[in-house]
């Protein structure tokens, strides 16, 4: 059956061929991302129940981020060198092995915190290769005019996982145990690998390289700097991530302390944000907009900044208004993440995209670690509501400054380097 399907896919000459490929890829990715979301939430919940320590949770989060920050630029070089389809399959397989080891440790009751940190770091190594390989493959499969819509559907998949993952993670953990949770993650990674086997992903024409990893990393950075508009957008992403990450971390405190909410209302706010993000992704996926990606991105920045600032200004008895603006935050998030991804995919040649997505991931994840480490201090000194106001104003100003940049406004008029 596999051979027959491959022959059909390879000989099909219809305009919808790329759509069939994405349906297959998305099916596997939905299971993989959902199972990872379930495992991630269950792991956080297990650590919280076992230790009751916010410090331990912060260290576990950092353990899952640091390898992608450190290895990202190097991983991107190899993503551009290797076959991208088999890079994704290899990365998913490696993550599956790590999850299987975690499952066995829980089953044998041999889990210690250091082993959790180590295995979370190893899983992150797989992500450092998989994410840039997947994103850099998309423009090789789909027409440029469809990239924003594809980014929107990717946001839908992520949103569904964000909404369902915590609920399913808590249910499975409390009904069964962490071994079952992690084996589900293994199954999700396996299904993602199987779906990729049914898809032919072309590799870009290789550029002449020195075979020196550091020089190829430098070449990726140089390509970005040659495009002034994209350079400014990357700087803006660093700024936005730096101000938004502390808000993400203190959002439960905002609900509990400032709005005097309950744990139920904390989960409600998380769900409403996911619903807004789902709606925003659906809009991008269905609406084939002719608006320039840069202007759509700026609109997303400004909308997110205003809604965050308003949440900080609201009186403490305006919980319903806070909930409404949380939906708005989720709704506008895909308006800048989707177009930004599409711009990266269209502004640079496919042969460099592995390095570019890896560098982008590294430089935007670093503020996340800083934000996580500083969150407690910032919340105690400034108050959670003021973090929303400061972050919202900063994000709004970032969007306005981009609007006055001719390099950003003219991005889609320029030839890619």
Coordinates of C-alpha atoms in Angstrom, one line a residue:
X1 CA 0.0 0.0 0.0
X2 CA 2.9 2.3 0.8
X3 CA 4.5 1.8 -2.6
X4 CA 1.1 2.3 -4.4
X5 CA 0.5 5.5 -2.5
X6 CA 4.0 6.8 -3.2
X7 CA 3.6 6.1 -7.0
X8 CA 0.3 8.0 -6.9
X9 CA 1.8 10.9 -5.1
X10 CA 4.8 11.1 -7.3
X11 CA 2.8 10.9 -10.5
X12 CA 0.1 13.3 -9.5
X13 CA 0.2 16.5 -11.5
X14 CA -2.8 18.3 -10.1
X15 CA -2.7 21.7 -8.4
X16 CA -4.0 20.2 -5.2
X17 CA -1.0 17.8 -4.8
X18 CA 0.6 20.1 -2.2
X19 CA -2.7 20.2 -0.2
X20 CA -2.8 16.4 0.1
X21 CA 0.8 16.4 1.3
X22 CA 0.0 19.0 4.0
X23 CA -3.1 17.0 5.1
X24 CA -0.9 14.0 5.7
X25 CA 1.8 16.0 7.5
X26 CA -0.7 17.9 9.7
X27 CA -2.4 14.6 10.7
X28 CA 0.9 13.3 12.1
X29 CA 1.8 16.6 13.6
X30 CA -1.5 17.0 15.4
X31 CA -1.0 13.7 17.2
X32 CA 2.6 14.6 18.0
X33 CA 2.0 18.1 19.2
X34 CA -1.1 17.1 21.2
X35 CA 0.8 14.2 22.9
X36 CA 3.7 16.5 23.7
X37 CA 1.3 19.1 25.2
X38 CA -0.2 16.3 27.3
X39 CA 3.2 15.1 28.5
X40 CA 4.4 18.7 29.2
X41 CA 1.5 19.6 31.3
X42 CA 1.4 16.3 33.1
X43 CA 5.1 16.6 33.9
X44 CA 4.6 20.1 35.3
X45 CA 1.7 18.9 37.4
X46 CA 3.6 15.9 38.6
X47 CA 6.6 18.1 39.7
X48 CA 4.2 20.5 41.3
X49 CA 2.5 17.7 43.3
X50 CA 5.7 16.0 44.3
X51 CA 7.8 19.0 45.2
X52 CA 5.5 22.0 45.6
X53 CA 8.5 24.1 44.5
X54 CA 8.2 26.9 42.0
X55 CA 12.0 26.9 41.7
X56 CA 12.0 23.3 40.6
X57 CA 9.4 24.1 38.0
X58 CA 11.5 27.0 36.7
X59 CA 14.6 24.8 36.4
X60 CA 12.6 22.2 34.5
X61 CA 11.3 24.8 32.1
X62 CA 14.8 26.1 31.6
X63 CA 16.2 22.6 31.0
X64 CA 13.7 22.3 28.2
X65 CA 14.8 25.6 26.6
X66 CA 18.5 25.8 27.0
X67 CA 19.5 23.1 24.5
X68 CA 17.5 24.8 21.7
X69 CA 19.1 28.2 22.6
X70 CA 22.7 26.8 22.7
X71 CA 22.5 24.2 19.9
X72 CA 20.0 26.1 17.6
X73 CA 22.6 27.9 15.4
X74 CA 24.7 24.7 15.0
X75 CA 21.6 22.6 14.4
X76 CA 20.5 24.9 11.6
X77 CA 23.8 24.3 9.7
X78 CA 23.1 20.6 9.7
X79 CA 19.4 21.0 8.8
X80 CA 20.6 22.9 5.6
X81 CA 23.2 20.2 4.9
X82 CA 21.0 17.1 5.5
X83 CA 17.9 15.7 3.9
X84 CA 15.1 17.6 5.7
X85 CA 12.6 14.8 5.7
X86 CA 14.9 12.4 7.4
X87 CA 16.1 15.0 9.8
X88 CA 12.5 15.4 11.0
X89 CA 12.1 11.7 11.2
X90 CA 15.3 11.3 13.1
X91 CA 14.5 14.1 15.5
X92 CA 11.0 12.7 16.2
X93 CA 12.5 9.2 16.8
X94 CA 15.1 10.6 19.2
X95 CA 12.3 12.4 21.2
X96 CA 10.3 9.2 21.2
X97 CA 13.3 7.3 22.7
X98 CA 13.8 10.0 25.4
X99 CA 10.1 9.8 26.3
X100 CA 10.2 6.0 26.4
X101 CA 13.2 6.2 28.9
X102 CA 11.2 8.6 31.1
X103 CA 8.2 6.2 31.0
X104 CA 10.5 3.3 32.1
X105 CA 12.0 5.3 34.9
X106 CA 8.5 6.1 36.2
X107 CA 7.4 2.5 35.7
X108 CA 10.4 1.2 37.7
X109 CA 10.0 4.0 40.3
X110 CA 13.6 5.2 39.6
X111 CA 12.8 8.8 38.8
X112 CA 15.0 11.5 40.3
X113 CA 14.9 15.2 39.6
X114 CA 18.3 15.2 37.9
X115 CA 17.1 12.5 35.5
X116 CA 14.0 14.5 34.6
X117 CA 16.2 17.6 33.9
X118 CA 18.6 15.5 31.8
X119 CA 15.9 13.9 29.7
X120 CA 14.0 17.2 29.2
X121 CA 17.2 18.6 27.9
X122 CA 17.7 15.7 25.5
X123 CA 14.1 16.0 24.2
X124 CA 14.9 19.7 23.6
X125 CA 17.9 18.6 21.4
X126 CA 15.4 16.8 19.2
X127 CA 13.3 19.9 19.0
X128 CA 16.3 22.0 18.0
X129 CA 16.5 20.0 14.8
X130 CA 12.9 19.2 14.1
X131 CA 11.4 22.8 14.3
X132 CA 13.8 24.5 11.8
X133 CA 13.6 21.4 9.5
X134 CA 9.8 21.5 9.4
X135 CA 9.5 25.3 8.9
X136 CA 12.2 25.4 6.2
X137 CA 10.5 22.6 4.3
X138 CA 7.1 24.4 4.0
X139 CA 8.1 26.8 1.2
X140 CA 9.4 23.8 -0.7
X141 CA 6.0 22.2 -0.7
X142 CA 3.4 25.1 -1.0
X143 CA 3.0 28.2 -3.2
X144 CA 4.2 31.4 -1.6
X145 CA 0.7 32.9 -1.7
X146 CA -0.5 30.1 0.6
X147 CA 2.2 30.4 3.3
X148 CA 0.2 32.7 5.6
X149 CA -2.8 30.4 5.5
X150 CA -0.6 27.4 6.2
X151 CA 0.9 29.3 9.2
X152 CA -2.7 29.9 10.4
X153 CA -3.5 26.2 10.2
X154 CA -0.3 25.4 12.2
X155 CA -1.5 27.9 14.8
X156 CA -4.9 26.0 14.9
X157 CA -3.1 22.7 15.6
X158 CA -1.0 24.4 18.3
X159 CA -4.2 26.0 19.8
X160 CA -6.1 22.7 19.9
X161 CA -3.1 21.2 21.7
X162 CA -2.9 24.1 24.1
X163 CA -6.6 23.8 24.9
X164 CA -6.9 20.0 25.1
X165 CA -3.4 19.2 26.4
X166 CA -3.7 20.4 30.0
X167 CA -7.2 18.8 30.4
X168 CA -6.1 15.5 29.0
X169 CA -2.7 15.6 30.8
X170 CA -4.3 16.0 34.2
X171 CA -7.0 13.4 33.5
X172 CA -4.5 10.7 32.3
X173 CA -2.0 11.4 35.0
X174 CA -4.6 11.2 37.8
X175 CA -6.4 8.2 36.3
X176 CA -3.3 6.2 35.3
X177 CA 0.3 7.4 35.9
X178 CA 3.2 9.2 34.3
X179 CA 4.3 6.0 32.5
X180 CA 1.1 6.0 30.5
X181 CA 1.4 9.7 29.7
X182 CA 4.9 9.4 28.4
X183 CA 4.1 6.3 26.3
X184 CA 1.3 8.4 24.7
X185 CA 4.1 10.9 23.7
X186 CA 6.0 8.0 22.2
X187 CA 3.0 7.0 20.2
X188 CA 2.5 10.6 19.0
X189 CA 6.1 10.9 17.8
X190 CA 5.8 7.5 16.0
X191 CA 2.7 8.7 14.2
X192 CA 4.5 11.8 13.1
X193 CA 7.3 9.8 11.7
X194 CA 4.9 7.5 9.8
X195 CA 3.1 10.4 8.3
X196 CA 6.3 11.8 6.9
X197 CA 7.1 8.5 5.2
X198 CA 4.2 9.1 2.9
X199 CA 5.3 12.5 1.8
X200 CA 8.0 13.5 -0.7
X201 CA 9.8 16.6 0.5
X202 CA 12.3 18.1 -2.0
X203 CA 15.6 19.4 -0.8
X204 CA 16.8 22.9 -1.9
X205 CA 19.7 23.3 -4.2
X206 CA 22.8 23.3 -2.0
X207 CA 24.9 26.4 -1.9
X208 CA 28.7 26.1 -2.0
X209 CA 29.9 25.8 1.5
X210 CA 33.2 25.7 3.3
X211 CA 32.2 22.6 5.3
X212 CA 33.2 24.7 8.4
X213 CA 30.3 24.8 10.8
X214 CA 31.2 28.2 12.3
X215 CA 31.6 29.8 8.9
X216 CA 28.2 28.5 7.8
X217 CA 26.7 29.8 11.0
X218 CA 28.2 33.2 10.2
X219 CA 26.9 33.0 6.7
X220 CA 23.4 32.5 8.0
X221 CA 23.7 35.5 10.3
X222 CA 25.1 37.6 7.4
X223 CA 22.2 36.7 5.1
X224 CA 19.8 38.0 7.8
X225 CA 21.7 41.3 8.3
X226 CA 21.7 41.9 4.5
X227 CA 17.9 42.2 4.7
X228 CA 17.3 45.3 6.8
X229 CA 13.6 44.8 7.0
X230 CA 13.9 41.3 8.4
X231 CA 16.7 42.4 10.7
X232 CA 14.4 45.0 12.3
X233 CA 11.6 42.4 12.6
X234 CA 13.9 40.0 14.4
X235 CA 14.9 42.8 16.8
X236 CA 11.3 43.5 17.4
X237 CA 10.6 39.8 18.2
X238 CA 13.4 39.8 20.8
X239 CA 11.8 42.9 22.4
X240 CA 8.3 41.6 22.4
X241 CA 9.4 38.2 23.8
X242 CA 11.3 39.9 26.6
X243 CA 8.3 41.8 27.7
X244 CA 5.6 39.2 27.0
X245 CA 7.3 36.2 28.7
X246 CA 7.0 37.7 32.3
X247 CA 3.4 38.3 31.6
X248 CA 2.8 34.7 30.5
X249 CA 4.5 33.5 33.7
X250 CA 2.5 35.8 36.1
X251 CA -0.8 35.4 34.3
X252 CA -2.1 32.9 37.0
X253 CA -1.0 35.4 39.7
X254 CA -2.9 38.1 37.9
X255 CA -6.1 36.1 38.1
X256 CA -5.6 34.9 41.7
X257 CA -4.1 37.9 43.4
X258 CA -5.2 41.0 41.4
X259 CA -8.7 39.9 40.4
X260 CA -9.1 37.7 43.5
X261 CA -10.0 34.7 41.3
X262 CA -10.1 31.0 42.0
X263 CA -8.1 28.1 40.6
X264 CA -11.1 27.4 38.4
X265 CA -10.9 30.9 37.0
X266 CA -7.2 30.5 36.4
X267 CA -8.0 27.5 34.1
X268 CA -10.8 29.4 32.5
X269 CA -8.4 32.2 31.5
X270 CA -6.0 29.7 30.1
X271 CA -8.8 28.1 28.1
X272 CA -10.1 31.5 26.8
X273 CA -6.6 32.4 25.6
X274 CA -6.4 29.1 23.7
X275 CA -9.9 29.7 22.2
X276 CA -8.9 33.1 21.0
X277 CA -5.7 31.7 19.5
X278 CA -7.7 29.0 17.8
X279 CA -10.1 31.6 16.3
X280 CA -7.1 33.7 15.1
X281 CA -5.5 30.7 13.5
X282 CA -8.8 29.8 11.8
X283 CA -9.1 33.3 10.4
X284 CA -5.6 33.2 8.9
X285 CA -6.2 29.6 7.6
X286 CA -9.5 30.5 5.9
X287 CA -9.0 34.1 4.9
X288 CA -6.6 34.4 1.9
X289 CA -5.8 38.0 2.7
X290 CA -4.2 40.4 0.3
X291 CA -2.9 42.6 3.1
X292 CA 0.9 42.8 3.2
X293 CA 2.4 40.4 5.8
X294 CA 4.3 43.3 7.4
X295 CA 1.2 45.3 8.1
X296 CA -0.7 42.3 9.4
X297 CA 2.2 41.6 11.8
X298 CA 2.3 45.2 13.0
X299 CA -1.5 45.0 13.6
X300 CA -0.9 41.9 15.7
X301 CA 1.8 43.7 17.8
X302 CA -0.4 46.7 18.4
X303 CA -3.5 44.7 19.2
X304 CA -1.6 42.5 21.7
X305 CA 0.1 45.5 23.3
X306 CA -3.2 47.4 23.8
X307 CA -5.1 44.4 25.1
X308 CA -2.3 43.6 27.6
X309 CA -2.1 47.2 28.8
X310 CA -5.9 47.4 29.2
X311 CA -5.8 44.3 31.4
X312 CA -3.3 46.0 33.7
X313 CA -5.4 49.2 33.9
X314 CA -8.8 47.4 34.7
X315 CA -10.1 47.7 38.2
X316 CA -9.8 44.5 40.2
X317 CA -13.5 43.8 40.2
X318 CA -13.6 43.7 36.3
X319 CA -12.9 40.1 35.9
X320 CA -15.3 39.6 33.0
X321 CA -13.6 42.4 31.0
X322 CA -10.2 40.8 31.8
X323 CA -11.5 37.5 30.4
X324 CA -12.7 39.3 27.2
X325 CA -9.4 40.9 26.6
X326 CA -7.6 37.6 27.2
X327 CA -9.6 36.2 24.3
X328 CA -8.4 39.2 22.3
X329 CA -4.8 38.5 23.2
X330 CA -5.1 35.0 21.8
X331 CA -7.0 36.2 18.7
X332 CA -4.3 38.6 17.7
X333 CA -1.3 36.4 18.5
X334 CA -1.5 34.5 15.1
X335 CA -1.7 37.8 13.3
X336 CA 1.9 38.4 14.0
X337 CA 3.4 34.9 14.4
X338 CA 1.9 33.6 11.2
X339 CA 3.0 36.5 8.9
X340 CA 6.4 36.6 10.5
X341 CA 7.0 32.9 9.8
X342 CA 5.7 33.4 6.2
X343 CA 8.1 36.4 5.7
X344 CA 11.1 34.3 6.9
X345 CA 10.1 31.6 4.4
X346 CA 9.7 34.0 1.4
X347 CA 12.5 36.6 2.1
X348 CA 15.4 34.1 2.2
X349 CA 16.4 31.3 -0.2
X350 CA 15.4 27.8 1.0
X351 CA 19.0 26.7 1.2
X352 CA 19.6 29.1 4.2
X353 CA 16.2 28.6 6.0
X354 CA 17.5 25.9 8.4
X355 CA 20.1 28.3 9.8
X356 CA 17.8 31.3 9.8
X357 CA 15.0 29.5 11.7
X358 CA 17.5 28.1 14.1
X359 CA 19.1 31.5 14.8
X360 CA 15.7 33.1 15.1
X361 CA 14.6 30.4 17.6
X362 CA 17.8 30.9 19.7
X363 CA 17.7 34.6 19.9
X364 CA 14.0 34.7 20.8
X365 CA 14.1 31.9 23.4
X366 CA 16.9 33.6 25.3
X367 CA 14.7 36.4 26.6
X368 CA 12.2 33.6 27.7
X369 CA 14.9 32.2 30.1
X370 CA 15.7 35.7 31.4
X371 CA 12.0 36.4 31.9
X372 CA 11.4 33.2 33.8
X373 CA 14.4 33.8 36.1
X374 CA 13.3 37.4 36.8
X375 CA 9.6 36.9 37.1
X376 CA 9.3 36.5 40.9
X377 CA 11.5 39.5 41.6
X378 CA 9.6 41.7 39.1
X379 CA 6.2 40.7 40.4
X380 CA 7.1 41.4 44.0
X381 CA 8.7 44.8 43.2
X382 CA 6.2 46.1 40.6
X383 CA 3.0 44.2 41.1
X384 CA 1.5 41.9 38.5
X385 CA -0.8 44.5 37.1
X386 CA 2.0 46.9 36.4
X387 CA 3.9 44.1 34.5
X388 CA 0.9 43.9 32.1
X389 CA 0.9 47.7 31.7
X390 CA 4.6 48.0 31.0
X391 CA 4.7 45.0 28.7
X392 CA 1.6 46.1 26.8
X393 CA 3.0 49.6 26.3
X394 CA 6.3 48.3 25.1
X395 CA 4.8 45.9 22.6
X396 CA 2.5 48.7 21.3
X397 CA 5.4 51.1 20.8
X398 CA 7.3 48.3 19.1
X399 CA 4.5 47.9 16.6
X400 CA 4.3 51.7 16.0
X401 CA 8.0 52.0 15.4
X402 CA 7.9 49.2 12.8
X403 CA 5.2 51.1 11.0
X404 CA 7.6 54.1 10.5
X405 CA 10.4 51.8 9.2
X406 CA 10.5 52.0 5.4
X407 CA 12.7 48.8 5.3
X408 CA 9.8 46.9 7.0
X409 CA 7.1 48.5 4.9
X410 CA 8.8 47.6 1.7
X411 CA 9.8 44.1 2.6
X412 CA 7.6 42.3 0.1
X413 CA 8.7 44.6 -2.7
X414 CA 12.4 43.6 -2.3
X415 CA 14.1 40.6 -3.8
X416 CA 15.3 38.1 -1.2
X417 CA 19.0 37.8 -0.6

